[in-house]
Short mmCIF file of C-alpha atoms and ligand atoms in Angstrom, two decimals:
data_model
loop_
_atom_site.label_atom_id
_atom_site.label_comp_id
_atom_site.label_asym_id
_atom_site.label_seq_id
_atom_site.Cartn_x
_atom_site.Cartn_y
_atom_site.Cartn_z
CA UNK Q 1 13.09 -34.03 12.91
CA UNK Q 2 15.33 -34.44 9.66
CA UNK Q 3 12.55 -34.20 6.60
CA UNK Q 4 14.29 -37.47 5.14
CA UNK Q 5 13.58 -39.16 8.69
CA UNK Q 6 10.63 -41.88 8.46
CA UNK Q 7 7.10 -40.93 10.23
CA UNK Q 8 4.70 -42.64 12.33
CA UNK Q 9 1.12 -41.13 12.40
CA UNK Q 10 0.42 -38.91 15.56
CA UNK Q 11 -2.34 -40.76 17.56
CA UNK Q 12 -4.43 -43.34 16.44
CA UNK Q 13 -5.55 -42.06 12.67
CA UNK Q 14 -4.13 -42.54 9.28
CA UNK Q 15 -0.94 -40.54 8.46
CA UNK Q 16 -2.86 -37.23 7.63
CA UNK Q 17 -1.50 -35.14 4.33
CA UNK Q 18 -1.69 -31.31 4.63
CA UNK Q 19 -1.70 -30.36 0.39
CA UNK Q 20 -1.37 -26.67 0.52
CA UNK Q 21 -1.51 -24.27 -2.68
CA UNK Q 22 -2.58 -20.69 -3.59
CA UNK Q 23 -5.79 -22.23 -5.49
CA UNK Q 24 -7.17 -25.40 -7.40
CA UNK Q 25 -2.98 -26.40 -8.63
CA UNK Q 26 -2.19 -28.48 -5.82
CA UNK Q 27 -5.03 -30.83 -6.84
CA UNK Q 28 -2.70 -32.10 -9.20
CA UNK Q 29 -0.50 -33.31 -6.32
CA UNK Q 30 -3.15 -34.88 -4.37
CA UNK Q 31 -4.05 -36.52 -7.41
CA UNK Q 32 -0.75 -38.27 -7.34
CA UNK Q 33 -0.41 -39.12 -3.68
CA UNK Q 34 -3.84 -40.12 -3.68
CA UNK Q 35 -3.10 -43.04 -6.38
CA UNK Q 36 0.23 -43.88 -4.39
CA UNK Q 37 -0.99 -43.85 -0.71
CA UNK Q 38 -4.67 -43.69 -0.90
CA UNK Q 39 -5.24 -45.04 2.77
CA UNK Q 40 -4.00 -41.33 3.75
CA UNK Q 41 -5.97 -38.76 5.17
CA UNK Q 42 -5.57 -36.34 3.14
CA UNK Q 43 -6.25 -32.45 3.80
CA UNK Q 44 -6.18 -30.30 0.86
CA UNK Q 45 -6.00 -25.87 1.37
CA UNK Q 46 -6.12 -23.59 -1.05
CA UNK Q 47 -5.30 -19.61 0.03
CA UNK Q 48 -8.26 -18.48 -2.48
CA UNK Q 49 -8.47 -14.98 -0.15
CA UNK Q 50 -4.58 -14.30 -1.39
CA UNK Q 51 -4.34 -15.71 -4.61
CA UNK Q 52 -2.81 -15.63 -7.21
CA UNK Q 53 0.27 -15.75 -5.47
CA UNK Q 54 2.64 -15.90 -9.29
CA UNK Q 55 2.69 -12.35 -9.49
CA UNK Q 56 3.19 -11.04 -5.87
CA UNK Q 57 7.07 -9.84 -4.78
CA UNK Q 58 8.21 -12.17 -3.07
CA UNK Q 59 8.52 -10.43 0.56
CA UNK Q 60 4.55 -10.14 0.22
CA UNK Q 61 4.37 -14.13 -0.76
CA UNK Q 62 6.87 -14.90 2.73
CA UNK Q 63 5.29 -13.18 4.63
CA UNK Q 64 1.70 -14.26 3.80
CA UNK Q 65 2.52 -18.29 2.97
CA UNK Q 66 4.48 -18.81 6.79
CA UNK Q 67 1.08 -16.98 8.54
CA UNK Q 68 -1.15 -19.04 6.54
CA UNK Q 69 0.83 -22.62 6.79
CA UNK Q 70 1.69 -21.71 10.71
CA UNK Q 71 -2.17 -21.21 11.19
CA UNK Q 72 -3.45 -24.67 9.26
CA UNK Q 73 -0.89 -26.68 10.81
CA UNK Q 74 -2.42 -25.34 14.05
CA UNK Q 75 -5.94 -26.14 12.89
CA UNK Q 76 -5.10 -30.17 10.72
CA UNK Q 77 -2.21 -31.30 13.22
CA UNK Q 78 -1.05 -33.23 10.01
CA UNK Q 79 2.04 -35.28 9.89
CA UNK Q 80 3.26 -34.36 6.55
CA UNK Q 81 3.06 -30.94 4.85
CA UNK Q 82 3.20 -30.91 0.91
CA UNK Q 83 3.57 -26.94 -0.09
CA UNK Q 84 2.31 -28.08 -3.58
CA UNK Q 85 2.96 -24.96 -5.00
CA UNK Q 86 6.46 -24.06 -7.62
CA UNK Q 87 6.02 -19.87 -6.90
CA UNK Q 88 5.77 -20.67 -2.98
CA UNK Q 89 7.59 -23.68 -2.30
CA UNK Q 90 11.07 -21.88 -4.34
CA UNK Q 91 10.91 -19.07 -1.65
CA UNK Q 92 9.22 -20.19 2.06
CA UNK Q 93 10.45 -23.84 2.38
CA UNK Q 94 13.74 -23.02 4.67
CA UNK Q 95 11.19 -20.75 6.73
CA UNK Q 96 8.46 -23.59 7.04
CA UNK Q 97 10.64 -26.29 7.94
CA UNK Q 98 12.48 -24.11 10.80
CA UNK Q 99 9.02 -23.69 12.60
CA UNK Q 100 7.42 -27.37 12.02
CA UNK Q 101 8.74 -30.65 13.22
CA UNK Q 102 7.21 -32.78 10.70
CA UNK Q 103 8.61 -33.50 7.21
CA UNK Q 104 7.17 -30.61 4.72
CA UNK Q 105 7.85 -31.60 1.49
CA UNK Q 106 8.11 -28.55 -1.88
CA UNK Q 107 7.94 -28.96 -5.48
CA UNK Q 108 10.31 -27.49 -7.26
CA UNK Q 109 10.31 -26.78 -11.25
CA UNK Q 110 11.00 -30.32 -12.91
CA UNK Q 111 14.58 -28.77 -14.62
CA UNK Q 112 16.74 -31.76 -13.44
CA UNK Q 113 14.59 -34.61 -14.61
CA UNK Q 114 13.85 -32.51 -18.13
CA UNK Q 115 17.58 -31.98 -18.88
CA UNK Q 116 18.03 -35.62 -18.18
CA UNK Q 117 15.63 -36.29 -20.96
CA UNK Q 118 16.14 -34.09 -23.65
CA UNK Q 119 17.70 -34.71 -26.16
CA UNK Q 120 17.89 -31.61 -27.95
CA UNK Q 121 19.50 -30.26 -25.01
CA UNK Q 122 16.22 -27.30 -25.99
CA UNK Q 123 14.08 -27.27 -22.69
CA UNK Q 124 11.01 -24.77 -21.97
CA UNK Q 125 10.03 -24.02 -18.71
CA UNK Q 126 6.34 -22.80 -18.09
CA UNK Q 127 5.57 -21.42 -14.69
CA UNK Q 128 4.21 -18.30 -13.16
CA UNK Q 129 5.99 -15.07 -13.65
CA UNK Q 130 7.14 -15.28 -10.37
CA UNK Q 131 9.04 -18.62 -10.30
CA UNK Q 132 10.57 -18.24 -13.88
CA UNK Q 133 12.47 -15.47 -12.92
CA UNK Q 134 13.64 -16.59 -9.49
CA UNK Q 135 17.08 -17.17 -8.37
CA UNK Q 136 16.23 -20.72 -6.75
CA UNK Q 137 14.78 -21.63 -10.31
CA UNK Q 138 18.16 -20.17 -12.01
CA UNK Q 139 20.53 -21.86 -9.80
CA UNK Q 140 18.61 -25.06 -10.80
CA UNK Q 141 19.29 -24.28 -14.23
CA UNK Q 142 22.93 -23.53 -13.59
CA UNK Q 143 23.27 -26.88 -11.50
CA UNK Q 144 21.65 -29.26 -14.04
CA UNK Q 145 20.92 -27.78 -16.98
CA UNK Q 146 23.52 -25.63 -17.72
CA UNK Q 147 24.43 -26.79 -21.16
CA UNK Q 148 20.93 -26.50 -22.33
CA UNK Q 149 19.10 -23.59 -23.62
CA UNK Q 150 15.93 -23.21 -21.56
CA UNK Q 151 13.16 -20.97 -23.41
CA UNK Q 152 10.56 -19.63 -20.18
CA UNK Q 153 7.34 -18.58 -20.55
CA UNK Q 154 6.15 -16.72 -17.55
CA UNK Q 155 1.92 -16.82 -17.04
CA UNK Q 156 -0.12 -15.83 -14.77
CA UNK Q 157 -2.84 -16.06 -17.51
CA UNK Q 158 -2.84 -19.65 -17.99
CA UNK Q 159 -2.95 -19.94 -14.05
CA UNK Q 160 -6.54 -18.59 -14.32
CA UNK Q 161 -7.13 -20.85 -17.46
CA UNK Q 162 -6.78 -23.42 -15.39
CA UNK Q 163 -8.82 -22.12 -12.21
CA UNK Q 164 -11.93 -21.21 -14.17
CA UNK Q 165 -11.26 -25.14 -15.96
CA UNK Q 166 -12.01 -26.31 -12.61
CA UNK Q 167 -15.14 -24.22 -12.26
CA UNK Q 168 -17.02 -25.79 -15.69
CA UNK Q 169 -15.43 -23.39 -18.06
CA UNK Q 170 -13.49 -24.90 -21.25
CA UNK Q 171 -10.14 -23.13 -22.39
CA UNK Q 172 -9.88 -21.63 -25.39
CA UNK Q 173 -7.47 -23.08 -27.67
CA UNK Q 174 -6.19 -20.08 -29.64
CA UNK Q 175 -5.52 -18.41 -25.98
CA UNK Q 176 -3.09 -21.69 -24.96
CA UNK Q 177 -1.70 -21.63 -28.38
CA UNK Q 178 -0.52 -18.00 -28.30
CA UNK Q 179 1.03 -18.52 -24.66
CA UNK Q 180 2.64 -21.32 -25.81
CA UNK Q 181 3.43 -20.34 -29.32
CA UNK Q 182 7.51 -19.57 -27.63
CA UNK Q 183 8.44 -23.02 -27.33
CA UNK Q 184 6.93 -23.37 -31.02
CA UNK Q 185 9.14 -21.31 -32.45
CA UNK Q 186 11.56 -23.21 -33.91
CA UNK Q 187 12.23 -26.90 -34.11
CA UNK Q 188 14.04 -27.52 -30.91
CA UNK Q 189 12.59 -27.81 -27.80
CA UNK Q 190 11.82 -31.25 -27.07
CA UNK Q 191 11.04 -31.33 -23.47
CA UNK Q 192 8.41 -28.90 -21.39
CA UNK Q 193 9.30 -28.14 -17.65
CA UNK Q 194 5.43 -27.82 -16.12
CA UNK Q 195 6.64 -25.32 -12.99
CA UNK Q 196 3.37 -24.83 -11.89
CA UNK Q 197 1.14 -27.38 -10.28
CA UNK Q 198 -1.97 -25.51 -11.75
CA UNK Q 199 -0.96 -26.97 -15.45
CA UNK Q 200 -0.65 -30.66 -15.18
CA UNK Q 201 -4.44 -29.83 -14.97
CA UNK Q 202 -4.25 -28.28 -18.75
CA UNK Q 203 -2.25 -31.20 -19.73
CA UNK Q 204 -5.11 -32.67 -22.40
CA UNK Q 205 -5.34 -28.91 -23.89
CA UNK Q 206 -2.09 -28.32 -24.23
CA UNK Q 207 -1.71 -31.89 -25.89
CA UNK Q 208 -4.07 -30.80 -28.12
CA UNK Q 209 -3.31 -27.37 -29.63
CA UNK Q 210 0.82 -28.18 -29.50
CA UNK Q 211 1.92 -28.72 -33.06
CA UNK Q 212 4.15 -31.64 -32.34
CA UNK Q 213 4.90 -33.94 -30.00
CA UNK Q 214 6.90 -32.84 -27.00
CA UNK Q 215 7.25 -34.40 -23.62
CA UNK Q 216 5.79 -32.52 -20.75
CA UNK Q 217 7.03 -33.01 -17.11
CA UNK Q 218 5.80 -32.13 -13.83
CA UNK Q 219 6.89 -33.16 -10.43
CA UNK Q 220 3.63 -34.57 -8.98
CA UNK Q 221 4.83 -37.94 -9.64
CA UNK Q 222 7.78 -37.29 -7.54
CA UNK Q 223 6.56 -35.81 -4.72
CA UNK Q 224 3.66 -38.37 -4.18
CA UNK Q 225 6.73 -41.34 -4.07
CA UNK Q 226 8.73 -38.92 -1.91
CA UNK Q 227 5.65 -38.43 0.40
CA UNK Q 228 5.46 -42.20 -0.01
CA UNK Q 229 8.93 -42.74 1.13
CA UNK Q 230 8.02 -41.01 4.62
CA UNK Q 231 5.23 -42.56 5.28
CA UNK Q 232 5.52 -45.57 7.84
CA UNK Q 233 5.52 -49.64 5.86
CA UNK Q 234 1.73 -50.30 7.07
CA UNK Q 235 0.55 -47.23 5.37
CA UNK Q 236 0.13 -48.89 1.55
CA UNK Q 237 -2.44 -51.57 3.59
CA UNK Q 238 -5.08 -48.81 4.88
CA UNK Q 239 -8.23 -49.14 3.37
CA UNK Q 240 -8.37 -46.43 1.11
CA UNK Q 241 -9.90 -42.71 1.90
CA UNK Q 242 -11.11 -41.64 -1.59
CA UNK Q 243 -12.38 -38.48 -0.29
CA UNK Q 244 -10.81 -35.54 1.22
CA UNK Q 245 -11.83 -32.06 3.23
CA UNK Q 246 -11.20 -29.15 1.90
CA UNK Q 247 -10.15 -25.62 3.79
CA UNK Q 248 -10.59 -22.26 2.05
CA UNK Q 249 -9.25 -19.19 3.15
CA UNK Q 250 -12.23 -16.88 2.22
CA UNK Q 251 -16.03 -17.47 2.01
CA UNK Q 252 -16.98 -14.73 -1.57
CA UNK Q 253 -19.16 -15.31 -3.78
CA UNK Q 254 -16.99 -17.33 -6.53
CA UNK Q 255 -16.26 -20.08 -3.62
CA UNK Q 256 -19.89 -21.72 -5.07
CA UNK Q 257 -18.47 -22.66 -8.25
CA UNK Q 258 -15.14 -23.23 -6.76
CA UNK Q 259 -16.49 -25.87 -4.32
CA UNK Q 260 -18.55 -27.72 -7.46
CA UNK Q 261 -15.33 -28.16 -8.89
CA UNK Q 262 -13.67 -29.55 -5.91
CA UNK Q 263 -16.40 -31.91 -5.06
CA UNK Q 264 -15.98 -33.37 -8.65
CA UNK Q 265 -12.42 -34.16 -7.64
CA UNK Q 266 -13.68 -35.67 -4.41
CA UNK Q 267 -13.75 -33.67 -1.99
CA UNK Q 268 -16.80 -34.26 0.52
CA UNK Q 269 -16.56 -31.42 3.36
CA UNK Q 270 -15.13 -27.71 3.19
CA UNK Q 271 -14.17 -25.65 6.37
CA UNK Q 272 -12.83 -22.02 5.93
CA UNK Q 273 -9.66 -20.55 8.09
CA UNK Q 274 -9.29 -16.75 8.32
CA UNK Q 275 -5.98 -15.36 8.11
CA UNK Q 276 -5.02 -11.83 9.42
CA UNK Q 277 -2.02 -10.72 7.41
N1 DGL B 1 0.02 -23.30 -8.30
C1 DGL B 1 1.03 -22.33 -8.06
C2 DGL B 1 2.41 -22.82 -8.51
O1 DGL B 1 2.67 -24.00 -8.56
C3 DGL B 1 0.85 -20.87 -8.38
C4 DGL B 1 -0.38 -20.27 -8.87
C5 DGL B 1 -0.52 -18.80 -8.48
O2 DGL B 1 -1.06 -18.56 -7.41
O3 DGL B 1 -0.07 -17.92 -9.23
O4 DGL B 1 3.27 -22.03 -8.79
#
């Protein structure tokens, strides 16, 4: 099927949402399509056994993303697949979509949007080391931001910020400060490309230590209307499902404080799915 093609839910359930990242990022996007759609049933999976998946090459990343997706599409049947992850979705998406005949929808760093609203024609881009330095994130750049200077900050750092966030522990300023402290540098960056779905999550921090007023963009937004958009016209009338299962790809003994976290966020039941590669 044609990803822009419309859906109708297989069987007799609510569509059902497959939200797939390396860790707790991707809650961002559920957040989003949770407030758009929230009669869906919505699946969220989190590759905790591989990640972080920002600093591996990207054969490794390939290679382990299609195994994992091709197994939990086996397990949740889902109707939609959201790879709600910048470093994976910019390198597996072609691969996924040959091997799945549902729509699977990526996010990709938020470059065209940002250049549409700066002003300064100044943009940063904040993402993983991995997706700051990738081709498909440079060809965005030369497509629709090519008469802006774009400042990137690659961090794997902040991607753990945001992980142990989720798990009860606060940031520390100074730390987000110093990573940020590139887009600071002078007075012209006005817009802030969030290319990672872990740091909409950071959002309030970063508000906080940034020593003016930017605008910060991330794609959740779009993604949740695109999801949205292939969903079939009854869907918006579904009661709504305010909770959601989780699936973890490895049992250790940090999954405790992991699961707290995703409870708070609403998640009521968590299965685990080994992957051999
Ligand atoms: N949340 C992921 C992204 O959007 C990556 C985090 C990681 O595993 O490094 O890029």
């Amino acid at each position: 099927m044609n990803s822009g093609d419309n859906i109708l839910p297989s069987g007799n359930h609510p569509p059902r949402i497959l939200v797939f990242d390396s860790g707790i990022g991707g809650l961002s996007v559920l957040a989003e399509i949770r407030r758009k759609t929230p009669g869906c049933d919505l699946v969220y999976a989190l590759d905790n056994q591989a990640f972080p998946y920002g600093t591996k090459d990207e054969e490794a990343l390939v290679v382990r993303v299609d195994a994992v997706l091709r197994a939990l599409i086996n397990r949740v049947a889902p109707d939609i697949v959201v790879v709600a992850c910048n470093t994976a979705s910019t390198v597996v998406l072609p691969r996924i979509r040959a091997h799945f005949n549902k729509p699977v929808v990526g996010v990709v760093p938020a470059i065209k949007p940002a250049a549409l609203h700066s002003r300064s024609r100044h943009i940063g881009l904040l993402g993983t080391p991995g997706t700051v330095q990738r081709l498909y994130t440079q060809k965005l750049i030369d497509d629709f931001a090519a008469d802006c200077t774009v400042v990137r900050v690659g961090s794997a750092e902040l991607v753990e910020i945001a992980e142990r966030k989720l798990r009860g522990s606060a940031p520390d300023s100074a730390r987000l400060e110093a990573i940020l402290a590139p887009f600071f540098a002078t007075d012209a960056v006005d817009t802030i490309v969030l290319a990672c779905t872990h740091f909409p999550l950071l959002l309030p921090e970063f508000q906080r230590v940034a020593p003016r007023t930017v605008h910060w963009m991330d794609s959740g937004e779009a993604i949740a209307r695109r999801v949205e958009s292939l969903l079939p016209a009854g869907t918006a009338a579904l009661p709504s499902l305010p909770r959601f299962t989780a699936i973890l790809t490895a049992s250790n003994p940090d999954a405790e404080s992991l699961i707290f976290g995703l409870e708070a966020f609403g998640c009521h039941r968590v299965d685990y799915l080994s992957v051999h590669h």
